[in-house]
């Protein structure tokens, strides 16, 4: 069933206004939000929501925007929340974004006019094949675009506007949440879930139209501390056991054709050294461990320890200590307890005229943290592509499909209540 609703889309117009505001976050800052300029967008969004008639819309002191679309049904419907992040990646400048629209895309490469060395090549961006006839928005090649995640923000804003102006569409209470600092991993640090008052949430921050992601990595950090035996190098024969060399031997024995970021994809996990610090007497190796299951994590950590033990046999007077620290867990563990969250989203995607595709994320999201904080939260597509780069792009038609998905999702929760 495709959409029987009549949409008058203003999502592109909203999107173009939001990307003009620089909201880059900064990992070296300790404040929240990490950059004050994120509040420039937050203030605008709160004012626009107010203008739609949402009286409780506001920007709080930490840079979060909260708003409630009141229920218009007699049924008891679970309170759901739509969430996107306002900041853009520190990897690429987001200042003075000059969006360009390639109307009615006919295939082939897109050369960005502000820096013609920046070319979105069709062969490197296979998702462009699905975009024939669409209007593609890019930057001019000198900045990122900010579709990650301002596409999601524009989509939620447009869906809110649509629901408020079409009271014949029945829905329960809907919460809107816009967060700062997602790109630096702090997007939910200061969120007030009690104030938000939602039972289930959806981040609108995914890639291709139709995608829904209900899985993330599970993540641990592993630290191996080696104590070697130090002596004067002139008198070291048969005595010295060099901690740096022990660390190097451990790294050298890590699997070379598997179990690393550069040799895995899909549902495969890895062991990944991120730093070695030390000297003759003591060295510390820090690694991250990633897998989709707890047993997969355990197996990788056991493999790591067996490698360390094997190496240590050659250094009988040296010692090691291995510590494992949990970082985050696959949100599927939480989301699977409420199968209706994903089922309703898949049906909404279908009603928006798309084929739902369930996918997993080789990383963590705000949604994975929210899920374990008590707010189960899968991720729905926003249409963003090639994010964190000057080649970032999004199609207006995909953004429109995301708006329809959000509206249908609100209706489906009411319908099924
Ligand atoms: Zn994002």
CSV table of C-alpha atoms and ligand atoms in Angstrom, one decimal:
chain,number,residue,atom,x,y,z
A,1,UNK,CA,0.0,0.0,0.0
A,2,UNK,CA,1.5,3.3,-1.0
A,3,UNK,CA,0.8,6.7,0.6
A,4,UNK,CA,-2.9,7.8,0.4
A,5,UNK,CA,-1.9,11.1,2.0
A,6,UNK,CA,-1.3,14.3,0.2
A,7,UNK,CA,2.0,15.8,1.2
A,8,UNK,CA,3.1,19.3,0.3
A,9,UNK,CA,6.8,19.0,1.0
A,10,UNK,CA,8.9,21.7,2.4
A,11,UNK,CA,11.6,19.4,3.6
A,12,UNK,CA,14.2,20.6,1.1
A,13,UNK,CA,13.6,24.3,1.9
A,14,UNK,CA,14.0,23.5,5.6
A,15,UNK,CA,17.2,21.5,5.0
A,16,UNK,CA,18.8,24.3,3.0
A,17,UNK,CA,18.2,26.7,5.8
A,18,UNK,CA,19.6,24.4,8.5
A,19,UNK,CA,22.9,23.5,6.7
A,20,UNK,CA,23.7,27.2,6.4
A,21,UNK,CA,24.2,27.2,10.2
A,22,UNK,CA,27.7,26.0,11.3
A,23,UNK,CA,27.2,23.4,14.1
A,24,UNK,CA,30.5,21.6,14.0
A,25,UNK,CA,31.3,19.9,17.4
A,26,UNK,CA,34.7,19.9,19.0
A,27,UNK,CA,36.1,16.9,20.9
A,28,UNK,CA,38.8,19.0,22.6
A,29,UNK,CA,36.1,21.1,24.4
A,30,UNK,CA,34.8,20.0,27.8
A,31,UNK,CA,31.6,22.0,27.7
A,32,UNK,CA,28.1,20.8,26.8
A,33,UNK,CA,27.4,21.6,24.0
A,34,UNK,CA,31.0,21.4,23.0
A,35,UNK,CA,30.6,24.4,20.8
A,36,UNK,CA,28.2,27.3,21.6
A,37,UNK,CA,27.3,27.7,17.9
A,38,UNK,CA,25.2,24.5,18.0
A,39,UNK,CA,22.7,26.5,20.0
A,40,UNK,CA,22.2,28.8,17.0
A,41,UNK,CA,20.5,26.0,15.2
A,42,UNK,CA,18.8,24.8,18.5
A,43,UNK,CA,17.2,28.2,19.0
A,44,UNK,CA,16.0,28.3,15.4
A,45,UNK,CA,14.4,24.9,15.7
A,46,UNK,CA,12.7,25.6,19.0
A,47,UNK,CA,11.3,28.9,17.5
A,48,UNK,CA,10.0,27.1,14.4
A,49,UNK,CA,8.4,24.4,16.5
A,50,UNK,CA,6.8,27.1,18.7
A,51,UNK,CA,5.5,28.8,15.5
A,52,UNK,CA,3.9,25.5,14.5
A,53,UNK,CA,2.0,25.7,17.8
A,54,UNK,CA,4.1,23.3,19.9
A,55,UNK,CA,4.0,25.3,23.1
A,56,UNK,CA,6.6,23.3,25.1
A,57,UNK,CA,9.3,23.4,22.4
A,58,UNK,CA,12.5,24.7,24.0
A,59,UNK,CA,16.3,24.6,23.9
A,60,UNK,CA,17.8,23.7,27.3
A,61,UNK,CA,21.0,25.0,28.8
A,62,UNK,CA,23.0,21.9,27.5
A,63,UNK,CA,21.9,22.5,24.0
A,64,UNK,CA,19.1,19.9,23.7
A,65,UNK,CA,15.8,20.7,21.9
A,66,UNK,CA,12.7,19.1,23.4
A,67,UNK,CA,9.1,19.3,22.0
A,68,UNK,CA,5.8,17.4,22.3
A,69,UNK,CA,3.2,17.0,19.6
A,70,UNK,CA,0.1,16.3,21.7
A,71,UNK,CA,-2.0,13.2,21.1
A,72,UNK,CA,-5.2,13.6,19.1
A,73,UNK,CA,-6.7,10.1,19.8
A,74,UNK,CA,-8.8,8.6,22.6
A,75,UNK,CA,-6.7,5.4,22.4
A,76,UNK,CA,-3.8,4.8,24.8
A,77,UNK,CA,-0.8,4.8,22.5
A,78,UNK,CA,2.9,4.3,23.6
A,79,UNK,CA,4.7,7.7,23.6
A,80,UNK,CA,7.3,7.5,20.8
A,81,UNK,CA,10.2,9.9,20.1
A,82,UNK,CA,12.0,11.0,16.9
A,83,UNK,CA,15.5,12.0,17.4
A,84,UNK,CA,18.3,13.6,15.3
A,85,UNK,CA,21.6,15.3,16.1
A,86,UNK,CA,22.4,19.0,15.4
A,87,UNK,CA,26.2,18.9,15.2
A,88,UNK,CA,28.4,18.0,12.3
A,89,UNK,CA,31.6,16.1,12.2
A,90,UNK,CA,34.9,17.6,13.4
A,91,UNK,CA,36.6,15.8,10.5
A,92,UNK,CA,35.6,18.3,7.8
A,93,UNK,CA,34.7,22.0,8.0
A,94,UNK,CA,31.0,22.9,8.1
A,95,UNK,CA,31.5,26.7,7.9
A,96,UNK,CA,29.9,28.7,5.1
A,97,UNK,CA,28.2,25.7,3.5
A,98,UNK,CA,27.0,26.6,0.0
A,99,UNK,CA,24.5,23.9,-1.0
A,100,UNK,CA,24.1,23.0,-4.7
A,101,UNK,CA,21.2,21.2,-6.3
A,102,UNK,CA,21.7,18.9,-9.3
A,103,UNK,CA,18.2,18.7,-10.6
A,104,UNK,CA,16.9,15.6,-12.4
A,105,UNK,CA,20.1,13.6,-12.0
A,106,UNK,CA,20.8,11.6,-15.3
A,107,UNK,CA,23.7,9.4,-14.0
A,108,UNK,CA,27.4,10.0,-14.2
A,109,UNK,CA,29.8,11.9,-12.0
A,110,UNK,CA,28.9,15.1,-10.1
A,111,UNK,CA,31.7,17.7,-10.2
A,112,UNK,CA,31.5,20.2,-7.3
A,113,UNK,CA,31.8,23.8,-8.6
A,114,UNK,CA,33.7,25.4,-5.7
A,115,UNK,CA,36.6,22.9,-6.0
A,116,UNK,CA,36.5,20.9,-9.3
A,117,UNK,CA,39.0,18.3,-7.8
A,118,UNK,CA,36.1,17.2,-5.7
A,119,UNK,CA,34.1,14.8,-7.8
A,120,UNK,CA,31.3,12.4,-6.6
A,121,UNK,CA,32.1,9.5,-8.9
A,122,UNK,CA,29.3,7.2,-9.9
A,123,UNK,CA,31.5,4.2,-9.6
A,124,UNK,CA,32.7,5.0,-6.1
A,125,UNK,CA,29.1,5.9,-5.0
A,126,UNK,CA,27.0,2.9,-6.1
A,127,UNK,CA,24.0,4.4,-4.3
A,128,UNK,CA,23.8,7.0,-7.0
A,129,UNK,CA,22.4,4.4,-9.3
A,130,UNK,CA,19.1,4.5,-7.4
A,131,UNK,CA,18.9,8.3,-7.8
A,132,UNK,CA,18.1,8.7,-11.5
A,133,UNK,CA,15.6,11.5,-12.0
A,134,UNK,CA,16.2,12.8,-8.4
A,135,UNK,CA,17.4,16.2,-7.3
A,136,UNK,CA,20.8,15.7,-5.5
A,137,UNK,CA,22.0,18.2,-3.0
A,138,UNK,CA,25.7,18.5,-2.4
A,139,UNK,CA,28.1,21.2,-1.0
A,140,UNK,CA,30.2,23.3,-3.4
A,141,UNK,CA,33.1,21.0,-2.6
A,142,UNK,CA,34.8,23.3,-0.1
A,143,UNK,CA,33.0,22.0,3.0
A,144,UNK,CA,30.9,19.1,4.1
A,145,UNK,CA,27.2,19.4,3.4
A,146,UNK,CA,25.8,18.5,6.9
A,147,UNK,CA,23.1,16.0,5.6
A,148,UNK,CA,24.4,14.0,8.6
A,149,UNK,CA,22.2,14.8,10.4
A,150,UNK,CA,20.4,17.9,9.3
A,151,UNK,CA,18.5,15.8,6.7
A,152,UNK,CA,17.1,13.9,9.7
A,153,UNK,CA,16.2,17.2,11.5
A,154,UNK,CA,14.5,18.6,8.4
A,155,UNK,CA,12.6,15.4,8.0
A,156,UNK,CA,11.3,15.4,11.6
A,157,UNK,CA,10.5,19.1,11.4
A,158,UNK,CA,8.5,18.6,8.2
A,159,UNK,CA,6.7,15.5,9.5
A,160,UNK,CA,5.8,17.5,12.7
A,161,UNK,CA,4.5,20.4,10.5
A,162,UNK,CA,2.4,17.9,8.5
A,163,UNK,CA,0.9,16.1,11.5
A,164,UNK,CA,-0.1,19.4,13.1
A,165,UNK,CA,-1.7,20.7,9.9
A,166,UNK,CA,-3.6,17.4,9.3
A,167,UNK,CA,-5.5,16.8,12.5
A,168,UNK,CA,-7.6,14.1,10.7
A,169,UNK,CA,-4.5,11.9,11.1
A,170,UNK,CA,-4.7,10.2,14.4
A,171,UNK,CA,-1.6,9.7,16.5
A,172,UNK,CA,-0.5,9.3,20.1
A,173,UNK,CA,1.9,11.7,22.0
A,174,UNK,CA,5.0,12.3,19.9
A,175,UNK,CA,8.2,13.6,21.3
A,176,UNK,CA,10.9,15.4,19.4
A,177,UNK,CA,14.5,15.4,20.6
A,178,UNK,CA,17.4,17.1,18.9
A,179,UNK,CA,20.8,16.4,20.5
A,180,UNK,CA,24.2,18.2,20.3
A,181,UNK,CA,27.7,16.5,20.1
A,182,UNK,CA,26.7,13.1,18.7
A,183,UNK,CA,29.7,13.1,16.4
A,184,UNK,CA,32.1,13.3,19.4
A,185,UNK,CA,30.2,10.5,21.2
A,186,UNK,CA,28.6,12.7,23.8
A,187,UNK,CA,25.1,13.0,22.2
A,188,UNK,CA,23.2,11.6,25.1
A,189,UNK,CA,25.4,12.7,28.0
A,190,UNK,CA,23.0,15.3,29.3
A,191,UNK,CA,19.7,14.1,27.9
A,192,UNK,CA,16.9,14.1,30.4
A,193,UNK,CA,14.9,10.9,29.7
A,194,UNK,CA,12.5,11.6,32.5
A,195,UNK,CA,11.6,14.9,31.0
A,196,UNK,CA,11.4,13.4,27.6
A,197,UNK,CA,9.0,10.8,28.8
A,198,UNK,CA,9.1,8.5,25.7
A,199,UNK,CA,8.7,4.7,25.7
A,200,UNK,CA,10.4,4.0,22.4
A,201,UNK,CA,12.5,6.2,20.1
A,202,UNK,CA,13.9,6.3,16.6
A,203,UNK,CA,17.0,8.1,15.5
A,204,UNK,CA,16.6,9.4,11.9
A,205,UNK,CA,20.2,9.2,10.9
A,206,UNK,CA,20.7,6.3,8.5
A,207,UNK,CA,21.9,6.1,4.9
A,208,UNK,CA,19.9,4.6,2.0
A,209,UNK,CA,16.1,5.1,1.6
A,210,UNK,CA,14.3,2.1,3.1
A,211,UNK,CA,17.0,1.1,5.6
A,212,UNK,CA,16.3,0.4,9.3
A,213,UNK,CA,19.2,-0.5,11.6
A,214,UNK,CA,18.5,-2.4,14.8
A,215,UNK,CA,22.0,-3.7,15.5
A,216,UNK,CA,25.3,-2.1,16.5
A,217,UNK,CA,28.6,-3.5,17.5
A,218,UNK,CA,29.2,-4.6,21.0
A,219,UNK,CA,32.4,-3.0,22.2
A,220,UNK,CA,35.1,-3.6,24.8
A,221,UNK,CA,38.5,-1.9,25.4
A,222,UNK,CA,41.4,-4.2,26.2
A,223,UNK,CA,44.6,-2.9,27.9
A,224,UNK,CA,47.7,-5.0,28.2
A,225,UNK,CA,50.4,-3.8,30.6
A,226,UNK,CA,53.8,-5.4,30.3
A,227,UNK,CA,56.6,-5.2,32.9
A,228,UNK,CA,59.9,-6.1,31.4
A,229,UNK,CA,63.3,-6.4,33.1
A,230,UNK,CA,65.6,-3.3,32.8
A,231,UNK,CA,69.4,-3.3,33.1
A,232,UNK,CA,72.2,-1.1,31.9
A,233,UNK,CA,72.5,-1.8,28.1
A,234,UNK,CA,76.3,-2.3,28.5
A,235,UNK,CA,75.7,-5.1,30.9
A,236,UNK,CA,72.5,-6.6,29.7
A,237,UNK,CA,73.5,-9.9,28.2
A,238,UNK,CA,71.2,-12.6,29.4
A,239,UNK,CA,69.3,-10.2,31.7
A,240,UNK,CA,67.4,-7.6,29.9
A,241,UNK,CA,63.8,-8.2,28.8
A,242,UNK,CA,62.6,-5.3,26.8
A,243,UNK,CA,59.0,-4.3,27.3
A,244,UNK,CA,58.8,-2.5,23.9
A,245,UNK,CA,60.0,-5.6,22.2
A,246,UNK,CA,57.5,-7.8,24.0
A,247,UNK,CA,54.7,-5.4,23.0
A,248,UNK,CA,56.0,-5.5,19.4
A,249,UNK,CA,56.0,-9.3,19.4
A,250,UNK,CA,52.4,-9.4,20.6
A,251,UNK,CA,51.3,-7.0,17.9
A,252,UNK,CA,53.2,-9.0,15.3
A,253,UNK,CA,51.2,-12.2,16.3
A,254,UNK,CA,47.8,-10.7,15.9
A,255,UNK,CA,45.9,-12.4,13.0
A,256,UNK,CA,47.0,-10.8,9.7
A,257,UNK,CA,44.4,-12.1,7.3
A,258,UNK,CA,41.3,-11.8,9.6
A,259,UNK,CA,40.0,-10.2,12.7
A,260,UNK,CA,41.2,-6.7,11.9
A,261,UNK,CA,39.3,-3.6,10.6
A,262,UNK,CA,41.1,-3.8,7.3
A,263,UNK,CA,40.1,-7.5,6.7
A,264,UNK,CA,36.5,-7.7,7.9
A,265,UNK,CA,33.1,-6.4,6.9
A,266,UNK,CA,29.4,-7.2,7.5
A,267,UNK,CA,28.9,-9.2,10.7
A,268,UNK,CA,32.6,-9.9,11.4
A,269,UNK,CA,34.3,-8.4,14.4
A,270,UNK,CA,37.9,-7.5,15.1
A,271,UNK,CA,40.8,-6.8,17.5
A,272,UNK,CA,42.3,-3.4,16.8
A,273,UNK,CA,45.4,-1.9,18.5
A,274,UNK,CA,44.9,1.8,18.9
A,275,UNK,CA,48.1,2.8,20.8
A,276,UNK,CA,51.4,1.6,22.3
A,277,UNK,CA,53.1,3.7,24.9
A,278,UNK,CA,56.1,2.7,27.0
A,279,UNK,CA,59.8,2.2,27.5
A,280,UNK,CA,62.3,-0.5,28.4
A,281,UNK,CA,60.7,-1.3,31.7
A,282,UNK,CA,57.1,-1.0,31.0
A,283,UNK,CA,54.8,-0.8,28.0
A,284,UNK,CA,51.1,-0.6,27.5
A,285,UNK,CA,49.1,-1.7,24.5
A,286,UNK,CA,45.5,-0.4,24.2
A,287,UNK,CA,43.1,-2.2,21.9
A,288,UNK,CA,39.5,-2.1,21.0
A,289,UNK,CA,37.5,-5.3,20.6
A,290,UNK,CA,34.3,-5.3,18.4
A,291,UNK,CA,31.8,-8.0,17.6
A,292,UNK,CA,28.0,-8.3,17.3
A,293,UNK,CA,27.7,-10.9,20.0
A,294,UNK,CA,29.0,-11.2,23.6
A,295,UNK,CA,30.4,-14.6,22.8
A,296,UNK,CA,32.3,-13.2,19.8
A,297,UNK,CA,33.8,-10.5,22.0
A,298,UNK,CA,34.9,-13.2,24.5
A,299,UNK,CA,36.4,-15.4,21.8
A,300,UNK,CA,38.5,-12.4,20.6
A,301,UNK,CA,39.6,-11.5,24.0
A,302,UNK,CA,40.6,-15.2,24.7
A,303,UNK,CA,42.6,-15.2,21.5
A,304,UNK,CA,44.3,-12.0,22.5
A,305,UNK,CA,45.3,-13.4,25.9
A,306,UNK,CA,46.5,-16.7,24.4
A,307,UNK,CA,48.8,-14.7,22.1
A,308,UNK,CA,50.1,-12.7,25.0
A,309,UNK,CA,50.8,-15.9,27.0
A,310,UNK,CA,52.6,-17.4,24.1
A,311,UNK,CA,54.8,-14.4,23.7
A,312,UNK,CA,55.5,-14.2,27.4
A,313,UNK,CA,57.0,-17.7,27.4
A,314,UNK,CA,60.1,-16.2,25.7
A,315,UNK,CA,60.4,-13.6,28.5
A,316,UNK,CA,60.3,-15.7,31.7
A,317,UNK,CA,61.1,-12.9,34.1
A,318,UNK,CA,58.6,-10.4,32.7
A,319,UNK,CA,54.9,-10.1,33.6
A,320,UNK,CA,51.7,-8.8,32.1
A,321,UNK,CA,48.3,-7.7,33.1
A,322,UNK,CA,45.3,-7.7,30.9
A,323,UNK,CA,42.2,-5.6,31.6
A,324,UNK,CA,38.9,-5.6,29.8
A,325,UNK,CA,36.5,-2.7,30.1
A,326,UNK,CA,33.0,-2.7,28.6
A,327,UNK,CA,32.3,0.3,26.3
A,328,UNK,CA,28.9,-0.4,24.8
A,329,UNK,CA,26.6,-3.2,23.7
A,330,UNK,CA,24.6,-4.2,20.6
A,331,UNK,CA,21.3,-2.4,20.9
A,332,UNK,CA,19.6,-5.5,19.4
A,333,UNK,CA,19.7,-7.1,22.9
A,334,UNK,CA,17.3,-4.4,24.1
A,335,UNK,CA,15.3,-3.8,20.9
A,336,UNK,CA,14.4,-7.5,20.4
A,337,UNK,CA,12.4,-7.4,23.6
A,338,UNK,CA,10.0,-5.1,21.8
A,339,UNK,CA,9.6,-6.5,18.3
A,340,UNK,CA,6.8,-4.0,17.5
A,341,UNK,CA,9.3,-1.1,17.4
A,342,UNK,CA,11.0,-2.5,14.3
A,343,UNK,CA,7.8,-4.2,12.8
A,344,UNK,CA,6.0,-0.8,12.9
A,345,UNK,CA,8.9,0.9,11.3
A,346,UNK,CA,9.1,-1.7,8.5
A,347,UNK,CA,5.4,-1.2,7.8
A,348,UNK,CA,5.8,2.6,7.7
A,349,UNK,CA,8.7,2.2,5.2
A,350,UNK,CA,6.4,0.0,3.1
A,351,UNK,CA,3.6,2.5,3.2
A,352,UNK,CA,6.0,5.2,2.1
A,353,UNK,CA,6.5,3.2,-1.0
A,354,UNK,CA,9.8,1.6,-0.2
A,355,UNK,CA,11.2,-1.9,0.4
A,356,UNK,CA,12.4,-2.1,4.0
A,357,UNK,CA,16.0,-3.3,4.4
A,358,UNK,CA,17.2,-4.4,7.9
A,359,UNK,CA,20.8,-3.5,8.4
A,360,UNK,CA,23.5,-3.4,11.1
A,361,UNK,CA,25.9,-0.7,12.0
A,362,UNK,CA,29.7,-1.4,12.4
A,363,UNK,CA,30.0,1.1,15.2
A,364,UNK,CA,28.0,2.5,18.1
A,365,UNK,CA,25.2,5.1,17.9
A,366,UNK,CA,23.4,7.4,20.3
A,367,UNK,CA,20.6,4.9,19.8
A,368,UNK,CA,22.7,2.1,21.3
A,369,UNK,CA,23.4,4.2,24.4
A,370,UNK,CA,19.8,5.3,24.6
A,371,UNK,CA,18.6,1.7,24.3
A,372,UNK,CA,20.7,0.7,27.3
A,373,UNK,CA,19.5,3.8,29.2
A,374,UNK,CA,16.0,2.4,29.0
A,375,UNK,CA,14.8,4.0,25.7
A,376,UNK,CA,14.9,1.3,22.9
A,377,UNK,CA,16.0,3.2,19.8
A,378,UNK,CA,16.7,1.7,16.3
A,379,UNK,CA,17.9,3.9,13.5
A,380,UNK,CA,15.8,4.8,10.4
A,381,UNK,CA,17.2,6.2,7.1
A,382,UNK,CA,17.6,9.9,6.5
A,383,UNK,CA,19.1,9.6,3.0
A,384,UNK,CA,22.6,10.8,4.0
A,385,UNK,CA,25.5,9.5,1.9
A,386,UNK,CA,29.3,10.0,2.0
A,387,UNK,CA,29.0,11.8,5.3
A,388,UNK,CA,31.9,13.4,7.1
A,389,UNK,CA,33.4,14.4,3.8
A,390,UNK,CA,33.2,17.2,1.2
A,391,UNK,CA,31.5,14.6,-1.2
A,392,UNK,CA,28.5,14.3,1.1
A,393,UNK,CA,25.1,14.2,-0.7
A,394,UNK,CA,21.4,13.6,-0.2
A,395,UNK,CA,18.5,13.5,-2.6
A,396,UNK,CA,15.4,15.6,-2.0
A,397,UNK,CA,13.2,12.7,-3.0
A,398,UNK,CA,14.8,10.5,-0.3
A,399,UNK,CA,14.2,13.2,2.3
A,400,UNK,CA,10.5,13.3,1.2
A,401,UNK,CA,10.3,9.5,1.6
A,402,UNK,CA,11.7,9.8,5.1
A,403,UNK,CA,9.1,12.4,6.0
A,404,UNK,CA,6.4,10.0,4.8
A,405,UNK,CA,7.9,7.2,6.8
A,406,UNK,CA,7.8,9.3,10.0
A,407,UNK,CA,4.2,10.3,9.4
A,408,UNK,CA,3.1,6.7,8.7
A,409,UNK,CA,5.0,5.4,11.7
A,410,UNK,CA,3.1,7.8,14.0
A,411,UNK,CA,-0.2,6.6,12.4
A,412,UNK,CA,0.7,2.9,12.7
A,413,UNK,CA,1.4,3.1,16.4
A,414,UNK,CA,-2.1,4.6,16.9
A,415,UNK,CA,-3.7,2.1,14.5
A,416,UNK,CA,-2.2,-0.8,16.3
A,417,UNK,CA,-2.8,0.5,19.9
B,1,LIG,ZN1,24.9,11.2,12.2
